[in-house]
Short mmCIF file of C-alpha atoms and ligand atoms in Angstrom, two decimals:
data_model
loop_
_atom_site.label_atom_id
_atom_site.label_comp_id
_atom_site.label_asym_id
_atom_site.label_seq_id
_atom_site.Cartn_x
_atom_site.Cartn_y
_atom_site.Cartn_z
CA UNK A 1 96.05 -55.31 224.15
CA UNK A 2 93.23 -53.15 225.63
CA UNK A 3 90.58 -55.17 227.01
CA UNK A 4 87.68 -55.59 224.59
CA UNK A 5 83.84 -54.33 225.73
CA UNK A 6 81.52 -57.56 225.46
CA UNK A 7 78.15 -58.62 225.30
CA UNK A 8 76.55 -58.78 228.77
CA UNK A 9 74.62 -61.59 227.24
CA UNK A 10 74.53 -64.51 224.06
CA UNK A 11 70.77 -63.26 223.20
CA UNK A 12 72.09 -59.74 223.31
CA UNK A 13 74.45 -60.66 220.95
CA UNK A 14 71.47 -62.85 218.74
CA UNK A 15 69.05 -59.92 218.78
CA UNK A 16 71.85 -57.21 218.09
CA UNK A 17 73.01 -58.92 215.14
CA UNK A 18 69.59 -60.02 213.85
CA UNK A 19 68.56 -55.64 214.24
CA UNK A 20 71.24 -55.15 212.00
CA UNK A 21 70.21 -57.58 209.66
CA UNK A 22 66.83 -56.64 210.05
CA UNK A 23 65.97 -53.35 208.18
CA UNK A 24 64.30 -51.64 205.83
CA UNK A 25 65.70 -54.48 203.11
CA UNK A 26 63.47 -56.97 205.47
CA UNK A 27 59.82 -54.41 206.31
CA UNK A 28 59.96 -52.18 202.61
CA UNK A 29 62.08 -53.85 200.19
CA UNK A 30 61.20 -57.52 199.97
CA UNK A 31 57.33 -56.73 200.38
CA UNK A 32 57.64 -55.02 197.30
CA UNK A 33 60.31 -57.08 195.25
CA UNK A 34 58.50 -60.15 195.65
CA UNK A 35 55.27 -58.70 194.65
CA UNK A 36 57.60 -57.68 191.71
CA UNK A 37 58.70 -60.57 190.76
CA UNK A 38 55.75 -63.24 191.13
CA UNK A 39 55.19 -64.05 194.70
CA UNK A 40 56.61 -67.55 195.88
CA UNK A 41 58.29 -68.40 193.01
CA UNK A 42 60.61 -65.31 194.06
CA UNK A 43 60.18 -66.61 197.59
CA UNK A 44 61.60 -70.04 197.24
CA UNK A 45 65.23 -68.57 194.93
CA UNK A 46 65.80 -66.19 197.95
CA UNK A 47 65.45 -68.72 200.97
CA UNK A 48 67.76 -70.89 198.28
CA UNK A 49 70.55 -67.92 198.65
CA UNK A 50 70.12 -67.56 201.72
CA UNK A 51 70.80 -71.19 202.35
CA UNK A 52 73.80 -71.71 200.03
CA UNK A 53 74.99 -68.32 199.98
CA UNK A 54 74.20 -65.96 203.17
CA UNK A 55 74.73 -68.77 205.69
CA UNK A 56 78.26 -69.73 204.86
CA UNK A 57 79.36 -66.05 204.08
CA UNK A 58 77.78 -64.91 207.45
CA UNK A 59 79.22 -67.06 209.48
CA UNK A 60 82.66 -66.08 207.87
CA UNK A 61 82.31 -63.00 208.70
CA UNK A 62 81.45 -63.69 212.69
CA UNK A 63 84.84 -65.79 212.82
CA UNK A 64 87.12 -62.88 211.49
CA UNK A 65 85.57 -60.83 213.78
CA UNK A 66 85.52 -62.87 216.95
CA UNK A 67 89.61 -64.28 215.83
CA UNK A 68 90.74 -61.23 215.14
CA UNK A 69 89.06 -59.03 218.27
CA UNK A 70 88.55 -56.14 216.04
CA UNK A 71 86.67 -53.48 213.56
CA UNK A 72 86.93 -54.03 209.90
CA UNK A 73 90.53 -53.16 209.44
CA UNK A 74 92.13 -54.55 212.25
CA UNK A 75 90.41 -58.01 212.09
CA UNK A 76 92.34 -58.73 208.81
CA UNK A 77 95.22 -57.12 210.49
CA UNK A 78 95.51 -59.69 212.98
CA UNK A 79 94.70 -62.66 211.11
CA UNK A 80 96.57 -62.17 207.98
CA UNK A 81 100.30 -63.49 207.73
CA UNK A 82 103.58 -61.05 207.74
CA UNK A 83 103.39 -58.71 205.02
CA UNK A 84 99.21 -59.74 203.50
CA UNK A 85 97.22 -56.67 202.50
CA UNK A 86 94.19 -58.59 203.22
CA UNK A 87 93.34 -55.30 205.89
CA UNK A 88 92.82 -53.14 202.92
CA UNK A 89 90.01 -54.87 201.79
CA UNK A 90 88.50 -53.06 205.50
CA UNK A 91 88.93 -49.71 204.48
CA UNK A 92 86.16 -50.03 201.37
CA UNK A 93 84.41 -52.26 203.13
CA UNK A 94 83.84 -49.07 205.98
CA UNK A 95 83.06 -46.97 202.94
CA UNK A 96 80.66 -49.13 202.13
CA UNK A 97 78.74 -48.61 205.86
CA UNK A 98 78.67 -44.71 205.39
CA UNK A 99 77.06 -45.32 201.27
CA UNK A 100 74.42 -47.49 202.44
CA UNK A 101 73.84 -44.67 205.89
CA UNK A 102 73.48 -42.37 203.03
CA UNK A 103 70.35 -43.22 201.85
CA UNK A 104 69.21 -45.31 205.06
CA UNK A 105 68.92 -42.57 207.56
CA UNK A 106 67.00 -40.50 205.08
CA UNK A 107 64.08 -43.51 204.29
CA UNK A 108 64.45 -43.88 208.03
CA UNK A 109 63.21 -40.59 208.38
CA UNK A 110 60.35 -41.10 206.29
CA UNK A 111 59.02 -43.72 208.11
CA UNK A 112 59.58 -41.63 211.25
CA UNK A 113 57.66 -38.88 209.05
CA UNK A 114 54.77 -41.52 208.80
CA UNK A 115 54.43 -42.39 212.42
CA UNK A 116 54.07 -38.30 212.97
CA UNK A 117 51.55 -37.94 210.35
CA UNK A 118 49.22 -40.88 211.23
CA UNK A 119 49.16 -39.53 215.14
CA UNK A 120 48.85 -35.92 214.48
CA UNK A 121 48.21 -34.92 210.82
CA UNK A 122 44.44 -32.93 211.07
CA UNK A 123 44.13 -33.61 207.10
CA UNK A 124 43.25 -36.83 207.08
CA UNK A 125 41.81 -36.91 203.37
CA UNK A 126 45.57 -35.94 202.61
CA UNK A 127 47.29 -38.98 204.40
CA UNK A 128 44.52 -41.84 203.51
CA UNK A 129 43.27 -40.86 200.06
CA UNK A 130 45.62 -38.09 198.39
CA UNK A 131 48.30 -40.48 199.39
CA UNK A 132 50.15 -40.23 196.40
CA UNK A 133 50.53 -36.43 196.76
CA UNK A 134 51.46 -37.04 200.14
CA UNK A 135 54.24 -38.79 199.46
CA UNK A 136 55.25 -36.73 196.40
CA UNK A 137 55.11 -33.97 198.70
CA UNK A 138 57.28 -34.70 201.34
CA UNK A 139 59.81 -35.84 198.49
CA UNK A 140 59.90 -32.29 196.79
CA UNK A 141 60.22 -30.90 200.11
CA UNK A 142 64.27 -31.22 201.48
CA UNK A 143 63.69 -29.18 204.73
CA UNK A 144 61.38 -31.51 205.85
CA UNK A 145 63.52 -34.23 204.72
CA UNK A 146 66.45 -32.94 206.55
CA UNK A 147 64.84 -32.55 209.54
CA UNK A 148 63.71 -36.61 209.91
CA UNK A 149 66.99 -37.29 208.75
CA UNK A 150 68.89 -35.65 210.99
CA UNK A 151 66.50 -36.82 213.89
CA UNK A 152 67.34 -40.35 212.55
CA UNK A 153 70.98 -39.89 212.82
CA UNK A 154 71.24 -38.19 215.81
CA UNK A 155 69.23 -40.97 217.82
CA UNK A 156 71.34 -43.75 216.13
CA UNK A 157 74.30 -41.86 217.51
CA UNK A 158 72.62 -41.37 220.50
CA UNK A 159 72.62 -44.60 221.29
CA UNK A 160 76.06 -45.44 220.46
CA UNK A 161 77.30 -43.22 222.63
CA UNK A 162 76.19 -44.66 225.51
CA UNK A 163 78.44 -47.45 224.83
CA UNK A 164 78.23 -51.69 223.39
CA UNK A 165 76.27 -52.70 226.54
CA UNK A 166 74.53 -49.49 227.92
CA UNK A 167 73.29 -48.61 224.59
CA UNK A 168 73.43 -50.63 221.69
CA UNK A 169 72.80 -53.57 223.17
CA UNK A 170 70.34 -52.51 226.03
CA UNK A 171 68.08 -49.83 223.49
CA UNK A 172 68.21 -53.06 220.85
CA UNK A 173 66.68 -55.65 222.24
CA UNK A 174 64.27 -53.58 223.71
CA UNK A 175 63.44 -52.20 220.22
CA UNK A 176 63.56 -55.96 218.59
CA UNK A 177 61.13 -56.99 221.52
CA UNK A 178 58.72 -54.51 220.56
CA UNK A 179 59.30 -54.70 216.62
CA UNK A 180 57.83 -58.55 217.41
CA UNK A 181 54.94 -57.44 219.39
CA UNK A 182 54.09 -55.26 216.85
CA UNK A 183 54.67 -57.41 214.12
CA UNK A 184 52.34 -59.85 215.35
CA UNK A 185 49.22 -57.58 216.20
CA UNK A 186 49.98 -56.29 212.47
CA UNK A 187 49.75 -59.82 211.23
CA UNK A 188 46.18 -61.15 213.12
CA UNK A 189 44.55 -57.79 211.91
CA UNK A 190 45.44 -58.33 208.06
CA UNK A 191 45.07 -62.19 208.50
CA UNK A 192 41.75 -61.74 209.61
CA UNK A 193 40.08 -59.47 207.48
CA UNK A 194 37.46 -61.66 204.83
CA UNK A 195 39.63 -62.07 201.65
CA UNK A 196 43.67 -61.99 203.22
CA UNK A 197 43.84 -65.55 202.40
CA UNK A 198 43.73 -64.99 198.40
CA UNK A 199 46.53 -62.71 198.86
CA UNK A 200 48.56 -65.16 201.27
CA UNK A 201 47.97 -67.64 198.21
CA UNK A 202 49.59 -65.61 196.07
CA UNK A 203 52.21 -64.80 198.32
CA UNK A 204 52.92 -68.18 198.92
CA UNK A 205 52.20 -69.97 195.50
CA UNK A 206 55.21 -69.60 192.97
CA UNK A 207 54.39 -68.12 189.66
CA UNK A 208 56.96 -68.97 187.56
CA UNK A 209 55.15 -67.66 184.26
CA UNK A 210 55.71 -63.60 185.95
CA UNK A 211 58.83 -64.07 186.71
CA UNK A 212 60.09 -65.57 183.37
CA UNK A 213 58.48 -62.47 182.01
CA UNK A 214 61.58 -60.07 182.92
CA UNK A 215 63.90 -62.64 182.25
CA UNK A 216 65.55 -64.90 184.96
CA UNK A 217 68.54 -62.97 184.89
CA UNK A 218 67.32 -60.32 186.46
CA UNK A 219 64.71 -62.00 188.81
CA UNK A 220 68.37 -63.88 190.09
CA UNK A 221 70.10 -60.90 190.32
CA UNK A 222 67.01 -59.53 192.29
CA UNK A 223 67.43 -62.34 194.81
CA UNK A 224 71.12 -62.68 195.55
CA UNK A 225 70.93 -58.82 196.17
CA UNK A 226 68.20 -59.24 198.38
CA UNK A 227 69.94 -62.28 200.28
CA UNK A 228 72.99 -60.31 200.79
CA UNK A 229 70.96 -56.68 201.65
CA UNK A 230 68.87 -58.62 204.00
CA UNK A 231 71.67 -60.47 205.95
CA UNK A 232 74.03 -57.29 205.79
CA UNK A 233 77.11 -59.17 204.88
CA UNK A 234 79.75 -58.41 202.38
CA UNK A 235 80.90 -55.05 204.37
CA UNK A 236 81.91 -55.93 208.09
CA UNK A 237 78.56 -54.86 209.80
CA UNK A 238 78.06 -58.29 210.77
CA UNK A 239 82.18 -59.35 211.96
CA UNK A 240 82.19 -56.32 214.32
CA UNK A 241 79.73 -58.08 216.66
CA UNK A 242 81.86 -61.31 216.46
CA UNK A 243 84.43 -59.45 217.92
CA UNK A 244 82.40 -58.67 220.69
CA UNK A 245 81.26 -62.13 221.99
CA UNK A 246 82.94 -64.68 223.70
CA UNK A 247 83.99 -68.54 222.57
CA UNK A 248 81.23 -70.56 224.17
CA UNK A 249 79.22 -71.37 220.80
CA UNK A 250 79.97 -72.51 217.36
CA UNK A 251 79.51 -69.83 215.03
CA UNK A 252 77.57 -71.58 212.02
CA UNK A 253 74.69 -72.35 215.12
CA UNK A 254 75.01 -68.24 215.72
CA UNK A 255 74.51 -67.74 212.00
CA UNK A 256 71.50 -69.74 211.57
CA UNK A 257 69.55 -68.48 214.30
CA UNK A 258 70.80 -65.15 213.20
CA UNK A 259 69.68 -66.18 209.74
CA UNK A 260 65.93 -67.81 211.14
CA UNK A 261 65.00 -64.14 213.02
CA UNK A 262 65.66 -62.23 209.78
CA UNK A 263 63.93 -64.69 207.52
CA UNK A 264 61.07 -64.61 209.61
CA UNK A 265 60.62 -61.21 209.51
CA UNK A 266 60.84 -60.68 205.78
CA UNK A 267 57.69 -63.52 205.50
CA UNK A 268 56.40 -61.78 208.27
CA UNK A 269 56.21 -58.31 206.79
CA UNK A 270 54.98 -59.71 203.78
CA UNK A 271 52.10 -61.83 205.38
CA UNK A 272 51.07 -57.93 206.58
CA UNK A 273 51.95 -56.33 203.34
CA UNK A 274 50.83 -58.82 200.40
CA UNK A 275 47.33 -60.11 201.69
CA UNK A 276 46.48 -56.34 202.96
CA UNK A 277 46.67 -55.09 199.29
CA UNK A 278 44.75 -58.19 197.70
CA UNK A 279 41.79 -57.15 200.34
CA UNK A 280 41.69 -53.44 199.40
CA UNK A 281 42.46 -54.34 195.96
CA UNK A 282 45.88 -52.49 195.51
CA UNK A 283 48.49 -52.75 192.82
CA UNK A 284 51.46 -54.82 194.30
CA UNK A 285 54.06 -53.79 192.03
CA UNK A 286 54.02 -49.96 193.03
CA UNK A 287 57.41 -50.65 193.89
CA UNK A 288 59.48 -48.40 196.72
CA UNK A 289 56.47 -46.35 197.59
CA UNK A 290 54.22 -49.08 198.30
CA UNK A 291 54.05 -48.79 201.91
CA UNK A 292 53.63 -44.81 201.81
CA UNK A 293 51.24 -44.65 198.82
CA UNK A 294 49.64 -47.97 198.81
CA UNK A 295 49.13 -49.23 202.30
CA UNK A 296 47.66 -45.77 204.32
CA UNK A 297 44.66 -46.27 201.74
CA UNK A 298 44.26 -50.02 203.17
CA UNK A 299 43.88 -47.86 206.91
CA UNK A 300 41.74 -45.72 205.81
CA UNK A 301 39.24 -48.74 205.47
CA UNK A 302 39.72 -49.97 208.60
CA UNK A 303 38.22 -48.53 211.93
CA UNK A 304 41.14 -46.93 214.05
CA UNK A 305 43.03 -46.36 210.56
CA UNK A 306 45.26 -43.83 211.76
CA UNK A 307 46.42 -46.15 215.11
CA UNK A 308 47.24 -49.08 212.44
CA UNK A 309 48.50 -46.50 210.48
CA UNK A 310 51.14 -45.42 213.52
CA UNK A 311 51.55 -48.69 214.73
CA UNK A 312 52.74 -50.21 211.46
CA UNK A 313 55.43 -47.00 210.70
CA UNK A 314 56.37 -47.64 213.94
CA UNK A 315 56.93 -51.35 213.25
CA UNK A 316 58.97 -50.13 210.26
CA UNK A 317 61.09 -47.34 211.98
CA UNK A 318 62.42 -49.45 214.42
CA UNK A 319 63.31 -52.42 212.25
CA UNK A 320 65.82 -49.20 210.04
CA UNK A 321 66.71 -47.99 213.62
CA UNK A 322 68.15 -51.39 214.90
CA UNK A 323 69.95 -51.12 211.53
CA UNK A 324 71.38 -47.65 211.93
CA UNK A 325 72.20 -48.06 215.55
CA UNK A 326 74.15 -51.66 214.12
CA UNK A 327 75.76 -49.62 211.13
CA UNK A 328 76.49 -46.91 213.41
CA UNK A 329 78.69 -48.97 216.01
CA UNK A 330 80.90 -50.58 212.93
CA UNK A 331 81.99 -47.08 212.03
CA UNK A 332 82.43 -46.04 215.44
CA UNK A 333 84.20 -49.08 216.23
CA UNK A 334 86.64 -48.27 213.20
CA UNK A 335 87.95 -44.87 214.29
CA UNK A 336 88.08 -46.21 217.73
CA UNK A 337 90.39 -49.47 216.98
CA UNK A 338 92.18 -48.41 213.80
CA UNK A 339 93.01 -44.48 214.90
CA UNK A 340 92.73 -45.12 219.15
CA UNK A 341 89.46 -42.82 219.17
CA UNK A 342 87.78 -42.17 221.85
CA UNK A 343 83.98 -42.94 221.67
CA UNK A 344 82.58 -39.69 222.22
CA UNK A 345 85.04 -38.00 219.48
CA UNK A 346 84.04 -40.94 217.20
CA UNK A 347 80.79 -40.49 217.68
CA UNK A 348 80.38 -36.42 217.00
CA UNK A 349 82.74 -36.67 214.17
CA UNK A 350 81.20 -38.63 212.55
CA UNK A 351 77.09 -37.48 213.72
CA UNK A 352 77.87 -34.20 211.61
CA UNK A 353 79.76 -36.26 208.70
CA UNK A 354 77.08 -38.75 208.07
CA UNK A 355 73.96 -35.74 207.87
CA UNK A 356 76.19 -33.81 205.47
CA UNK A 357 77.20 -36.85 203.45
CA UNK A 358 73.24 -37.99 203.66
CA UNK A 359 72.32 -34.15 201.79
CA UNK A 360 72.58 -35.68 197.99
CA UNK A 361 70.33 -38.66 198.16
CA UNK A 362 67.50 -35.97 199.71
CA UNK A 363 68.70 -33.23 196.77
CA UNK A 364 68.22 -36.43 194.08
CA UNK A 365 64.30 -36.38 194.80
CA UNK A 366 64.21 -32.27 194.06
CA UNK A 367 66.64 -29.86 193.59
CA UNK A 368 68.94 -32.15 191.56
CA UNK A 369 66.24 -34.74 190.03
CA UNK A 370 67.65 -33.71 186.94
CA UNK A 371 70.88 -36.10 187.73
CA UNK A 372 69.47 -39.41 186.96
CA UNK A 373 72.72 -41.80 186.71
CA UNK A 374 70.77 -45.27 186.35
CA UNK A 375 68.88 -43.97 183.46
CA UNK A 376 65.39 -41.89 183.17
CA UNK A 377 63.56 -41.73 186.40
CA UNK A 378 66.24 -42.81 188.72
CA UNK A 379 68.05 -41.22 191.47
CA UNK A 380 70.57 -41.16 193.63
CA UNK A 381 69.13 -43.26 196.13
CA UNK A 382 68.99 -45.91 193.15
CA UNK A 383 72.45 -45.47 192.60
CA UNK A 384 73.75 -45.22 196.01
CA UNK A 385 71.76 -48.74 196.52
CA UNK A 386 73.21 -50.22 193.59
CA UNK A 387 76.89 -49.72 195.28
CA UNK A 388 76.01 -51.36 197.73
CA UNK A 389 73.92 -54.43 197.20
CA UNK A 390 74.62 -55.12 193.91
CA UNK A 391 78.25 -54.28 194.15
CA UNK A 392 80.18 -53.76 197.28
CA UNK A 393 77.99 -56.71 199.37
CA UNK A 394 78.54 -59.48 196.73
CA UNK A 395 82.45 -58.23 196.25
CA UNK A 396 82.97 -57.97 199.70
CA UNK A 397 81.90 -61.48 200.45
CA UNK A 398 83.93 -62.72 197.82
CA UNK A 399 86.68 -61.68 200.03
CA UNK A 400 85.45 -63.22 203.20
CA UNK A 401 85.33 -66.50 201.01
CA UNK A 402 88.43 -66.38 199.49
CA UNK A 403 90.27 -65.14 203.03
CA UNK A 404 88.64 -68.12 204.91
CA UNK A 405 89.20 -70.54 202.61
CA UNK A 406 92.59 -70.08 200.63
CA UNK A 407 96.26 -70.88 201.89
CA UNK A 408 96.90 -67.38 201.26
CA UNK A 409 94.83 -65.98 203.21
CA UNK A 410 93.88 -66.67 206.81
CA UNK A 411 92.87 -70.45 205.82
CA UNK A 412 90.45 -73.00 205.76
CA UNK A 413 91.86 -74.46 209.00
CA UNK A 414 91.93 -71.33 211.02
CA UNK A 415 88.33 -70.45 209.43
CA UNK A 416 87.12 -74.27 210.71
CA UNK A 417 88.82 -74.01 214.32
CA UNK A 418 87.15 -70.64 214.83
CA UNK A 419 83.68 -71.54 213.65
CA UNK A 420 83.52 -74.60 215.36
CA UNK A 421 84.87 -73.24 219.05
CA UNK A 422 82.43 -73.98 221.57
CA UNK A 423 78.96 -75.74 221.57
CA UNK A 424 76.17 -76.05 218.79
CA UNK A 425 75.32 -76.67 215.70
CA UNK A 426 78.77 -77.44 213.54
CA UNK A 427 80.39 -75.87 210.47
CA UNK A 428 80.68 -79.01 208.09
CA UNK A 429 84.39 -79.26 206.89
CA UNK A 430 83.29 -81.34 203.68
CA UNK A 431 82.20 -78.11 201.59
CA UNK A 432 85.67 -76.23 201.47
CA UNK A 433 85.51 -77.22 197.80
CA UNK A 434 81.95 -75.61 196.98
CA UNK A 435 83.06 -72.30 199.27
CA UNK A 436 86.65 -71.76 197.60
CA UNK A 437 85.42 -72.60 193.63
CA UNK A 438 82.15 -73.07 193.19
CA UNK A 439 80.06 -70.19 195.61
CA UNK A 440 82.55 -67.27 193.87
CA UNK A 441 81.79 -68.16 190.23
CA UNK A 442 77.55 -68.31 191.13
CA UNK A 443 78.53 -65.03 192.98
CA UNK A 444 80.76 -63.67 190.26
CA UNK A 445 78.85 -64.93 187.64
CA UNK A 446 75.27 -63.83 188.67
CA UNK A 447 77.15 -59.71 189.84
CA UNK A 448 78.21 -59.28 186.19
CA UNK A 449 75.28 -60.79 184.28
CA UNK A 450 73.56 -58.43 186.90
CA UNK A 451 75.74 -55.17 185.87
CA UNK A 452 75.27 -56.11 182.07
CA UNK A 453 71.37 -56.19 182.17
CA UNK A 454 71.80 -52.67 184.60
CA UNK A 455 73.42 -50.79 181.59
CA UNK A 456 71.23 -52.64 178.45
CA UNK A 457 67.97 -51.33 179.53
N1 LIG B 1 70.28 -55.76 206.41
C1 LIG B 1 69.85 -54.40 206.35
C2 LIG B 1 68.39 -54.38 205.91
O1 LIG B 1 67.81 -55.43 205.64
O2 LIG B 1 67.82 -53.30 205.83
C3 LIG B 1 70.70 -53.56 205.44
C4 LIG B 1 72.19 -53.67 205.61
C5 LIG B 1 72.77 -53.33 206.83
C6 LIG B 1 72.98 -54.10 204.59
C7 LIG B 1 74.14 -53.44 207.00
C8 LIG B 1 74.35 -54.22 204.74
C9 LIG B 1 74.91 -53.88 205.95
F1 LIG B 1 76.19 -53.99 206.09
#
């Protein structure tokens, strides 16, 4: 067997995994779903999930990739006995990386967009008050669109091409580094203005009255797609960088810490977002566009606006570019394992594939905004997103459960040897009962009453 590129270090391999985890789901969405759905009441069932749920499946998914020394396909491959189609389940799961880079590069781009416009935009009435025409205007405009998403796309590549350690690795924790430094500054400045601390209270208390209002089906729903967005498991993005490390540490240790970074910057992000819109007195439920129409009002108030402005798009372009870079490498990493690719072929191939496959979700916000498959006022960013973390995430870790826990597939004991190789924190061997019946039904259970209430309203 060829030899296999590795990590040149074990916190190259933390912060790597963490970027991918961190994204947009961390900086844009859960801001803005938690404001949603009542602050910490919303809060409290997500760290639940990620506890019960995202832990167990994410460490799954680091043992199938560090057993089986492979990309999505040839993990299973390995692992699976004589004759098992347990690889197939790879192939969607690699569909699943190029739907989510559909919509992903292009919101990358806006918040590439953003850092542009707070640095050089003259019309500063148009960024800070017109806001909402701002945003509506880049939207109906697909040229300009194109362009950020293309940019986004080609420096994820970029990256990639320079190889596990040279690029991805290296460009990563470089971009993590800063992402905390940035992060932080964000944080004191909010904290600090007079008022924050009514809006960390309502962050932080839970309101179970608001979120009983839409129904606790849906606020669940809300939060096991979050937990599973946020971690990026269910689709392989998180194995491939088990196959890349070596056997010195336990996996369920990895997954925690893994776990801790990206938790930490969700709160984080919201300690910036939520208390900054109780100061200047912003509605929190403007959903998606919150940080484009919402928040560049909040700079506008405060001296050096436009250099809080940059700072904070920056903050939030490279928590999506640690993402794309991540995403980037799994479907690089597939051509190159399962067809013998070479990198650089991989990588071109699939550079001009992934802007022409990214041209709908920019057409959904314009040319075809007429198309609105989730019902009146959606788009096919809202549809693309549903595929993936309402569908192929929790379906795809059903199959990392059921493969490391049942005699027909890989097994509980191969799972357990696996996650507990090396040093750290162990995988307890008590809960194979809870994984194998009970986390699939809350899983199954919680996807459909999710789909039902999707196609009622
Ligand atoms: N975890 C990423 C985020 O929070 O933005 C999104 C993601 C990446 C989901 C990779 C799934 C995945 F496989």
């Amino acid at each position: 067997m060829e030899k296999r590129e590795k990590f040149s270090s074990r916190i190259g391999f933390i912060f790597i995994t963490a970027g991918c985890a961190i994204g947009l789901g961390n900086v844009w969405r859960f801001p803005f779903i938690v404001g949603k759905y009542g602050g910490g009441a919303f809060v409290l069932l997500y760290l639940l999930f990620l506890v019960i749920l995202g832990i167990p499946v994410m460490t799954m998914e680091l043992a199938v990739g560090r057993a089986g020394r492979g990309s999505s396909v040839e993990s299973f491959r390995r692992l699976e006995a004589k004759g098992q189609k347990w690889h197939w389940f790879g192939y969607p799961f690699i569909w699943g990386n190029y739907i989510l880079m559909m919509f992903y590069t292009t919101v990358t781009g806006w918040m590439m967009a953003y850092v542009f416009k707070m640095l050089f935009s003259a019309d500063s009435k148009a960024l800070f008050e017109d806001t909402a025409n701002t945003f509506t205007h880049m939207l109906s405009s697909p040229g300009a669109m194109f362009f950020w998403m293309v940019l986004a796309t080609f420096i994820g590549f970029l990256v990639v091409r320079l190889g596990l350690k040279n690029g991805v690795e290296k460009i990563t924790k470089r971009m993590m580094a800063g992402l905390f430094v940035i992060m932080l500054i964000l944080a004191v400045r909010i904290l600090t203005l007079p008022g924050a601390l009514e809006g960390v209270y309502f962050y932080l208390k839970p309101d179970f009255s608001k979120m009983m209002a839409y129904g606790w089906q849906e606020v669940v729903f809300a939060a096991l797609g979050q937990a599973f967005f946020t971690l990026s498991i269910g689709m392989s993005a998180i194995a491939i960088f088990g196959s890349y490390i070596d056997k010195s540490h336990r996996l369920g240790g990895e997954a925690l810490s893994i776990t801790l970074l990206d938790t930490l910057v969700a709160l984080l992000a919201g300690l910036i977002v939520v208390p900054a819109a109780f100061v200047f007195k912003v509605p929190l439920d403007a959903g998606p566009s919150l940080v484009f129409i919402t928040l560049p009002k909040i700079f506008a108030k405060m001296p050096l606006g436009f250099l809080w402005g940059a700072l904070f798009f920056l903050f939030m372009s490279f928590a999506a570019l640690s993402t794309v870079i991540a995403v980037f490498e799994n479907i690089v990493a597939f051509w190159m394992d399962t067809y013998h690719w070479k990198r650089d072929k991989a990588v071109y191939v699939n550079m001009l594939l992934l802007i022409v496959l990214s041209v709908p979700c920019i057409l959904g916000f314009n040319r075809w905004s007429a198309f609105q498959p989730l019902g009146e006022g959606t788009n096919i960013l809202d549809l693309e997103d549903l595929l993936i973390s309402n569908t192929v995430l929790p379906l795809g870790s059903l199959v990392y459960i059921f493969f490391a826990t049942a005699k027909k597939g890989w097994g509980w004991k191969g799972f357990l040897k696996e996650a507990n190789t090396g040093e750290g924190i162990k995988f307890p061997e008590g809960i194979r009962v809870y994984l194998r019946y009970v986390m699939p039904v809350i899983i199954l259970y919680i996807f459909l009453q999710g789909y039902i209430g999707v196609f009622k309203k």
